[in-house]
Short mmCIF file of N, CA and C in Angstrom, two decimals:
data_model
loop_
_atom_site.label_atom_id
_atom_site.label_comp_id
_atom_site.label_asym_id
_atom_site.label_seq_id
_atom_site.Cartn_x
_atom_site.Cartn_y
_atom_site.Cartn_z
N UNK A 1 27.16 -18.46 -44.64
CA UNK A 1 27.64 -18.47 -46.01
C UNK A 1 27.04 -19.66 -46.75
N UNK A 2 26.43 -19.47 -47.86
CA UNK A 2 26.03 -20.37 -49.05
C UNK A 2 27.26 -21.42 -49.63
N UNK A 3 26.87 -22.50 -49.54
CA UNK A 3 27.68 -23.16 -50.51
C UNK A 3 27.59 -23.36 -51.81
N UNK A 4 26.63 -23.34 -51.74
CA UNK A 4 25.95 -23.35 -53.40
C UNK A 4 25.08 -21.73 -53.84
N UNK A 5 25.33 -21.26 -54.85
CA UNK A 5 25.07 -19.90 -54.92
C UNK A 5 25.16 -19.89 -56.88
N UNK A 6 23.76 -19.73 -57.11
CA UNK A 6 23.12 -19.72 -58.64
C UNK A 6 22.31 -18.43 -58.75
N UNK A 7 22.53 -18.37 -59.96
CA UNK A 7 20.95 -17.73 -60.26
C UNK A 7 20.58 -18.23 -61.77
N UNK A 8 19.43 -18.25 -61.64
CA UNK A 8 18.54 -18.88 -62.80
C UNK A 8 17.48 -17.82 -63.27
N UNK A 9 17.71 -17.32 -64.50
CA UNK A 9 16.88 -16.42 -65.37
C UNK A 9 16.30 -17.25 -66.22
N UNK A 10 14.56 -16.42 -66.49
CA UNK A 10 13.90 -16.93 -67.48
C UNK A 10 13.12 -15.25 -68.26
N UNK A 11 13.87 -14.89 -69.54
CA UNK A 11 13.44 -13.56 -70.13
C UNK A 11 11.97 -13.62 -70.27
N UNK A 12 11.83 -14.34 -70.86
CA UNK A 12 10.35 -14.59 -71.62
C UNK A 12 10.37 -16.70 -71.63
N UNK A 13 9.12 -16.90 -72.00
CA UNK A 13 8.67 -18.07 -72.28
C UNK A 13 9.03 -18.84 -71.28
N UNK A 14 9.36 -20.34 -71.60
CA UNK A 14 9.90 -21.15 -70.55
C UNK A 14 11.18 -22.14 -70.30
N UNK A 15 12.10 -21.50 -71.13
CA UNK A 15 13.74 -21.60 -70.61
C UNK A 15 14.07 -21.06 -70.21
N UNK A 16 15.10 -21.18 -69.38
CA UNK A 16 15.76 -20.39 -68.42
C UNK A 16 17.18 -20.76 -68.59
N UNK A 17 18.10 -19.54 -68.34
CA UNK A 17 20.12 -19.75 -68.23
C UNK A 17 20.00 -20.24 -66.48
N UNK A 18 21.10 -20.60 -66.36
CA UNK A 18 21.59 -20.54 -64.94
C UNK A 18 23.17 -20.43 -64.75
N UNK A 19 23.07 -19.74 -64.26
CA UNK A 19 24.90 -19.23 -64.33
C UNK A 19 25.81 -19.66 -62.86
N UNK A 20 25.99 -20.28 -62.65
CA UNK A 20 27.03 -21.38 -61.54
C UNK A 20 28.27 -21.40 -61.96
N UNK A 21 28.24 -20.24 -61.13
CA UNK A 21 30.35 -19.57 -60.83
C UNK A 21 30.47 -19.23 -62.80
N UNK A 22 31.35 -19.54 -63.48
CA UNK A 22 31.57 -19.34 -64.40
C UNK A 22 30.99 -20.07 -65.67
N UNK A 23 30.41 -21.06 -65.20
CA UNK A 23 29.41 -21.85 -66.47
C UNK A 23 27.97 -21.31 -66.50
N UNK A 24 27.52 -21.39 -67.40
CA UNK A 24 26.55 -21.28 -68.47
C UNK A 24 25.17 -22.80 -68.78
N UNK A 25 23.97 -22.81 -68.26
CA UNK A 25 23.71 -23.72 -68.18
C UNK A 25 21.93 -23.33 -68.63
N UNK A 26 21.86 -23.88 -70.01
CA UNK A 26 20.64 -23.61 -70.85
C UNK A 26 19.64 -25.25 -70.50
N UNK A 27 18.59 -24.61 -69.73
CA UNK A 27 17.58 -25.98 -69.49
C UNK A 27 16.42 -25.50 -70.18
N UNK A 28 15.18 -26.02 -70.68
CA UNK A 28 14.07 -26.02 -71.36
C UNK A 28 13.16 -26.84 -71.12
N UNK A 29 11.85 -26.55 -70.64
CA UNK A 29 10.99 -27.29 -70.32
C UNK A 29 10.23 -28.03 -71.99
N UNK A 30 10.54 -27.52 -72.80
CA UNK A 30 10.15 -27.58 -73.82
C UNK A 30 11.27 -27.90 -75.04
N UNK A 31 12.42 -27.92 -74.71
CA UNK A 31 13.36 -28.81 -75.19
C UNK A 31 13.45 -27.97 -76.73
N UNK A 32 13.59 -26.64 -76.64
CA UNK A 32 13.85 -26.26 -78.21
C UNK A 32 15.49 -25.36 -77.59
N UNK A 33 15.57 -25.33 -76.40
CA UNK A 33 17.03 -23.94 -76.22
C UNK A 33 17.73 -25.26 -75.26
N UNK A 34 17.67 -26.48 -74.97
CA UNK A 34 18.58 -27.01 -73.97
C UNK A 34 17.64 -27.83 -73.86
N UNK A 35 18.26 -29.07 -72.78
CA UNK A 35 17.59 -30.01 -72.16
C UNK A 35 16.24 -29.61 -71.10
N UNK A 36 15.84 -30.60 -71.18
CA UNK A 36 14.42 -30.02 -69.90
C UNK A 36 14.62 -30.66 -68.48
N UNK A 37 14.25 -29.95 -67.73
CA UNK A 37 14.55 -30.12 -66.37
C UNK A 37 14.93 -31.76 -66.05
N UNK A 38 13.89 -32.63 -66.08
CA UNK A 38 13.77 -34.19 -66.12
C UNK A 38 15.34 -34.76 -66.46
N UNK A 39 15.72 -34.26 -67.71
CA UNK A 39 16.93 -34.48 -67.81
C UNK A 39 18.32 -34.27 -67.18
N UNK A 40 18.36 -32.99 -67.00
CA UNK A 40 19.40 -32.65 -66.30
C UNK A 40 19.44 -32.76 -65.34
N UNK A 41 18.74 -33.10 -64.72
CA UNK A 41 18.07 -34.46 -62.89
C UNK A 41 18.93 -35.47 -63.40
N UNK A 42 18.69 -36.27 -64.65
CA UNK A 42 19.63 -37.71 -64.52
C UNK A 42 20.99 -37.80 -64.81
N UNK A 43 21.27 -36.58 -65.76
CA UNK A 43 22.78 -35.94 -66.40
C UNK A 43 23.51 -36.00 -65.03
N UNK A 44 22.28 -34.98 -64.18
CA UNK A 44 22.98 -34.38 -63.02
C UNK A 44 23.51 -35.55 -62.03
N UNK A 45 22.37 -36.99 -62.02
CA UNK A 45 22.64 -37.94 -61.29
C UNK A 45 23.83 -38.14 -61.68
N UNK A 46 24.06 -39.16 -62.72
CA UNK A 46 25.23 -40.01 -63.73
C UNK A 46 26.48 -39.40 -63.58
N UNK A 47 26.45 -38.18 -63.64
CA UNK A 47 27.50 -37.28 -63.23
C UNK A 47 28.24 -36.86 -61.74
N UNK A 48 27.55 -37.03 -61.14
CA UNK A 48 27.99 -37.40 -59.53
C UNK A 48 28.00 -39.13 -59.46
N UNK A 49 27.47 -39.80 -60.03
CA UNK A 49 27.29 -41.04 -59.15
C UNK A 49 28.58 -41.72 -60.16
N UNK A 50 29.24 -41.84 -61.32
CA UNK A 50 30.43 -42.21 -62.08
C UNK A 50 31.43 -41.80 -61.31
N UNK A 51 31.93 -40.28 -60.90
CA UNK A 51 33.37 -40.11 -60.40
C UNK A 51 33.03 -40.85 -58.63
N UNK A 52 31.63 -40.70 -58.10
CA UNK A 52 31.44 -41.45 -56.61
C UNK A 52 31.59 -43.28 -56.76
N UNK A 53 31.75 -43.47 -57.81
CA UNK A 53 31.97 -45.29 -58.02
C UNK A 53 33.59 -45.04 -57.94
N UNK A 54 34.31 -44.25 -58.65
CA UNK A 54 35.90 -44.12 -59.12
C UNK A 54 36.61 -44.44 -57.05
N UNK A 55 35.82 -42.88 -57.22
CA UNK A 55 36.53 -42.46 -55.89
C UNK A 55 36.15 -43.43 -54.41
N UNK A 56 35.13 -44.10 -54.45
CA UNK A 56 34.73 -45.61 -53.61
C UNK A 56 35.74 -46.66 -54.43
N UNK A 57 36.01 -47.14 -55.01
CA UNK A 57 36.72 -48.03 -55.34
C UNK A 57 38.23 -47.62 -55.30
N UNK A 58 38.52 -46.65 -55.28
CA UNK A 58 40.26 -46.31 -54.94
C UNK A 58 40.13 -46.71 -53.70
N UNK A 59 39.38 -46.03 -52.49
CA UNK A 59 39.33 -45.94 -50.84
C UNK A 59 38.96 -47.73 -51.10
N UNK A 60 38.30 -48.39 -51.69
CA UNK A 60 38.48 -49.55 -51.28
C UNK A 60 39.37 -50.98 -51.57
N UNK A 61 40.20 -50.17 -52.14
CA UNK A 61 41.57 -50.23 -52.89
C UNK A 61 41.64 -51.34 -54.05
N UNK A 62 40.45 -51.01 -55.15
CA UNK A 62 40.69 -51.44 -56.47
C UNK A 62 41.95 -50.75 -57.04
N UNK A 63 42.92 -51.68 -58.40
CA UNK A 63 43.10 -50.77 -58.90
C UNK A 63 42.35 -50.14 -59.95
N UNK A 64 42.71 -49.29 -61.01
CA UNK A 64 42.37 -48.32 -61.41
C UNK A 64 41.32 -48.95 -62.23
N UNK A 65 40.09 -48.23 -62.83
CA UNK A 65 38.96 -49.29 -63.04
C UNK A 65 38.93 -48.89 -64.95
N UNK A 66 39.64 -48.08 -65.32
CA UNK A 66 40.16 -47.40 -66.54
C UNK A 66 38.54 -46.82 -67.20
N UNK A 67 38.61 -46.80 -68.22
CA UNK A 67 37.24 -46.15 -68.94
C UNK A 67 35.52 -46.55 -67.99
N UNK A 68 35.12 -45.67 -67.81
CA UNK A 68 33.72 -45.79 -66.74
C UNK A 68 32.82 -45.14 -67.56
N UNK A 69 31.49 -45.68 -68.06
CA UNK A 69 30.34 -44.70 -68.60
C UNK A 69 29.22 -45.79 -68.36
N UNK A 70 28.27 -44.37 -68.12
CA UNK A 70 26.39 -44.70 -67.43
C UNK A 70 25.62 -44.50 -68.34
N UNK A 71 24.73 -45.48 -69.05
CA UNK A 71 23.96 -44.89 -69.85
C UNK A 71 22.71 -45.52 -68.63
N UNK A 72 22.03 -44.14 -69.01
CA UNK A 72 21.00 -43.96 -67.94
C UNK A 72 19.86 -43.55 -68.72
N UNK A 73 18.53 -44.47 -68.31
CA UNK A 73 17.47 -44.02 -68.87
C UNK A 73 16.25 -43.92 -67.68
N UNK A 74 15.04 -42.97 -67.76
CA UNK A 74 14.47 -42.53 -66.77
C UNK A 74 12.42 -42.75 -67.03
N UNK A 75 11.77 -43.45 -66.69
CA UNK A 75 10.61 -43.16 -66.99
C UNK A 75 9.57 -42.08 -66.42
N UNK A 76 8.15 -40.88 -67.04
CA UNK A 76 8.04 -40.96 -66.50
C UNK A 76 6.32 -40.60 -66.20
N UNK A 77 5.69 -40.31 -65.23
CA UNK A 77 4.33 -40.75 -65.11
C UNK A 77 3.88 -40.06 -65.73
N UNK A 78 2.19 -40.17 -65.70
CA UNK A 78 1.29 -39.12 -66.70
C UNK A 78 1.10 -37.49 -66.17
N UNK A 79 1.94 -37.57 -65.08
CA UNK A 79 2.23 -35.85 -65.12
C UNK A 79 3.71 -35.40 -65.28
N UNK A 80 4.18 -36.30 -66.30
CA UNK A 80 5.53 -36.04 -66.35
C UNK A 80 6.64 -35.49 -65.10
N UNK A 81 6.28 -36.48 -63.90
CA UNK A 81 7.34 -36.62 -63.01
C UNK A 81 7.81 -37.56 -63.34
N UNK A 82 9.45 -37.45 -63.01
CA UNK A 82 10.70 -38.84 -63.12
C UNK A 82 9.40 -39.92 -61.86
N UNK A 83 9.32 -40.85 -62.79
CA UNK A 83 9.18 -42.16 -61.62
C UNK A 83 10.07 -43.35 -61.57
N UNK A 84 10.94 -43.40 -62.32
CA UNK A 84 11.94 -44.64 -62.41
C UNK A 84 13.51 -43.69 -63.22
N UNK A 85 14.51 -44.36 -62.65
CA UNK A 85 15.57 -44.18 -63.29
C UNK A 85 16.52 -45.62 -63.12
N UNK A 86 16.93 -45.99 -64.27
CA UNK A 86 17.70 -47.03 -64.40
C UNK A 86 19.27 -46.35 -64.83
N UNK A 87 20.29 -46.93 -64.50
CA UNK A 87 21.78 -46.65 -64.91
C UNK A 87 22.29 -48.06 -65.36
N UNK A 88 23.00 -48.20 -66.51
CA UNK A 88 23.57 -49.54 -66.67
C UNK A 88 25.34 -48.45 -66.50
N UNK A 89 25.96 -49.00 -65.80
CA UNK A 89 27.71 -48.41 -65.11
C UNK A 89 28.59 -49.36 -65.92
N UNK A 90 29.25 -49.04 -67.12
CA UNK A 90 29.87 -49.70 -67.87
C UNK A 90 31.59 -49.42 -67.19
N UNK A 91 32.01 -50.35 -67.15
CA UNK A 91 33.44 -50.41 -66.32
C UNK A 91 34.50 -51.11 -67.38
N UNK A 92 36.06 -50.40 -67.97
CA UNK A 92 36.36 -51.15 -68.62
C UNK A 92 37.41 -52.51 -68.02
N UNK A 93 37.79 -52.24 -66.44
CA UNK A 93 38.43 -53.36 -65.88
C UNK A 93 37.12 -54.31 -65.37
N UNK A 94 37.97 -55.80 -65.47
CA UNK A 94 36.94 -56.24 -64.68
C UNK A 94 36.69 -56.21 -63.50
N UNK A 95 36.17 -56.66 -62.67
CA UNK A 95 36.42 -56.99 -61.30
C UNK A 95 35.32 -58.00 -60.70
N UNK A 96 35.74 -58.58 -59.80
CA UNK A 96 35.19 -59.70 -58.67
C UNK A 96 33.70 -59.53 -58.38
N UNK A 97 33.60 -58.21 -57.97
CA UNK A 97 32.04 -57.92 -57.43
C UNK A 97 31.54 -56.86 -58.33
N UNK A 98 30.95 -56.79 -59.09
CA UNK A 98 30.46 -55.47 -59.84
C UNK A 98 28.99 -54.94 -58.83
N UNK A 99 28.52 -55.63 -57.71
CA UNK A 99 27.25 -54.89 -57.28
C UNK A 99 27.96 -54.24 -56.21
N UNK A 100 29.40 -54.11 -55.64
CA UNK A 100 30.33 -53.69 -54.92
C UNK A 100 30.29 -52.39 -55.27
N UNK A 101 30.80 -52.73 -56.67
CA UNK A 101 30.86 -50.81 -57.10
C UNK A 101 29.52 -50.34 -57.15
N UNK A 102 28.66 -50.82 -57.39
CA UNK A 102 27.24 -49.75 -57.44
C UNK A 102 27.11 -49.50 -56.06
N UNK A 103 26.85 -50.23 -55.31
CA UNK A 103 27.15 -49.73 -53.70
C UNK A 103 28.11 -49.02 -53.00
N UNK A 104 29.54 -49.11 -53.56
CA UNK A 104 30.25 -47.74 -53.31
C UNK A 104 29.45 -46.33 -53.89
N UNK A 105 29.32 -46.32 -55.43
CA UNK A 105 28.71 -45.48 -55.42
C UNK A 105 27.49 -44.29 -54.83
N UNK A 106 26.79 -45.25 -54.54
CA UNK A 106 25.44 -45.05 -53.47
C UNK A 106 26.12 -44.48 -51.95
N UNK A 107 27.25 -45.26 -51.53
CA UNK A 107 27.69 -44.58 -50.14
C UNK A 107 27.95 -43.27 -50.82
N UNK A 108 28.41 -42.75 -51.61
CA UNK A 108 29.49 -41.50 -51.66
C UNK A 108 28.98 -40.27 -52.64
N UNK A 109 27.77 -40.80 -53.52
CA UNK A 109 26.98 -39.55 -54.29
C UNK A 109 26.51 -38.93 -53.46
N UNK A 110 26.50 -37.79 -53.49
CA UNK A 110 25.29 -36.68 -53.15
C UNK A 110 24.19 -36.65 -53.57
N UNK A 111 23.75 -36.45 -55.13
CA UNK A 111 22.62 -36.70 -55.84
C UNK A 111 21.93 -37.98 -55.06
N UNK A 112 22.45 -38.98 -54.79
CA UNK A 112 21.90 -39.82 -55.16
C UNK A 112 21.14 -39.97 -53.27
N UNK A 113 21.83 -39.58 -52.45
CA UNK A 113 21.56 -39.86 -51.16
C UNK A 113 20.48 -38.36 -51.22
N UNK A 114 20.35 -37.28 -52.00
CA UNK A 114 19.13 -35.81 -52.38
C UNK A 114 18.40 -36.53 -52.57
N UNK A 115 17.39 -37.76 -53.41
CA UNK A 115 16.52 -38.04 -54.04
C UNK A 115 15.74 -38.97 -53.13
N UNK A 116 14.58 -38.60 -53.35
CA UNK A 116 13.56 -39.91 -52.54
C UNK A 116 13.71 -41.49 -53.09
N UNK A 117 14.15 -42.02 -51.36
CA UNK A 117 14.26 -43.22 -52.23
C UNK A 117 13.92 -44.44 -53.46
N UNK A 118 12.42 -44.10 -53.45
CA UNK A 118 11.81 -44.59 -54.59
C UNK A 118 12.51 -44.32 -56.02
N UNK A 119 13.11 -43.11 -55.40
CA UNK A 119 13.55 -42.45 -57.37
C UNK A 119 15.35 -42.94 -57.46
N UNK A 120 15.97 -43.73 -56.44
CA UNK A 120 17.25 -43.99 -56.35
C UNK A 120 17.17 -45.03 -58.04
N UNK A 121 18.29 -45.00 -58.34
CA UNK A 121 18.84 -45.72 -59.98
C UNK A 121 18.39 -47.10 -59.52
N UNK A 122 18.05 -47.47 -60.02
CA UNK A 122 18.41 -49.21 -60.33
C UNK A 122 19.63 -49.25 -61.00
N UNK A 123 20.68 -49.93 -60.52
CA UNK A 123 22.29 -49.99 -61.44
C UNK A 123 22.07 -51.40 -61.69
N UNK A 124 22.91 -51.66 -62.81
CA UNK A 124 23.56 -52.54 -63.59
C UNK A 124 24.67 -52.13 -63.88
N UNK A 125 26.03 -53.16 -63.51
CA UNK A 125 26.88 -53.01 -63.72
C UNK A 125 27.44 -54.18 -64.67
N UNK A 126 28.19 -53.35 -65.70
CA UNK A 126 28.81 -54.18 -67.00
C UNK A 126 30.57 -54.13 -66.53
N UNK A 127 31.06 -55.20 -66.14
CA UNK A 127 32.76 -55.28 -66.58
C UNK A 127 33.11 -55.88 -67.56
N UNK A 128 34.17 -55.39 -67.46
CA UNK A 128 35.25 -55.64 -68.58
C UNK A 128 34.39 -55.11 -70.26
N UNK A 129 33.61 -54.00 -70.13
CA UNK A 129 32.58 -53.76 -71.05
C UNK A 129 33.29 -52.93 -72.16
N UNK A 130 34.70 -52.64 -72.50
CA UNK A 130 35.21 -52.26 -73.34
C UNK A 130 36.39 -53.14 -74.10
N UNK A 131 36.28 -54.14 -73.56
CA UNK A 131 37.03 -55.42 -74.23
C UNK A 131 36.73 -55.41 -75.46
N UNK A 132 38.00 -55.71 -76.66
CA UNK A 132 37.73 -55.67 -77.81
C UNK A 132 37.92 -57.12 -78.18
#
C-alpha cells in the first residue's frame, strides 16, 4: 500500500493540477496559473520544517513558543536548479538557544532530511521577533 497517492495532470502547455486526497494544487513552470515547481519545493520545505521546530521544542520541553513564521528565500543556478535556500525562523517567545530550535527542526522534518545535503536551509533564527 502507497502512502502517498497523487495524480498530477497537465491538459495542454505547461501547468499542471495535482489533486492530493481532497485538495487542489495549481503549479506552473511558467508562473501565469500557480507557483512554479522551485517554489513549492521551499513552500513545501517551510511548511514541514515550522510545525517540525513546534513539535521538537514541546518533546524538548519548551514552553509554548507562540507565533512562528519562515521567510525563506532560495537561489538559483543558470539552469534554474534550487542551489541555495536560506530560512530566517521568526519565533515570538524568546528563548536561551535559538540554534537549538533550528536543530530540532532538522531532527524531525521530512522535507528537509528528502533533500541533498548541499540544498539543506541555512536557518536563522529571530526571538522574541514579534515584540512590540
Amino acid at each position: 500500500m502507497d502512502d502517498i497517492s497523487l495524480t498530477t495532470t497537465s491538459d495542454d502547455g505547461f501547468d499542471t493540477q495535482s489533486v492530493i486526497g481532497d485538495f487542489a494544487l495549481a503549479i506552473d513552470p511558467m508562473e501565469e496559473t500557480g507557483p512554479n515547481p522551485n517554489a513549492v519545493l521551499v513552500a513545501d520545505y517551510a511548511s514541514c520544517f515550522l510545525p517540525a521546530v513546534r513539535v521538537g521544542a514541546q518533546k524538548a520541553g519548551y514552553d509554548d513558543l507562540g507565533r512562528m513564521e519562515i521567510d525563506a528565500t532560495a537561489t538559483l543556478d543558470d539552469e534554474d536548479d534550487l542551489e541555495n535556500i536560506e530560512f530566517t525562523l521568526k519565533v515570538e517567545a524568546d528563548v536561551d538557544d535559538p540554534d537549538e530550535l533550528a536543530a530540532l527542526g532538522e531532527d524531525i522534518c521530512h522535507v528537509h532530511a528528502a533533500l541533498r545535503e548541499e540544498l539543506h536551509a541555512d536557518i536563522t533564527v529571530e526571538a522574541g521577533a514579534f515584540d512590540n
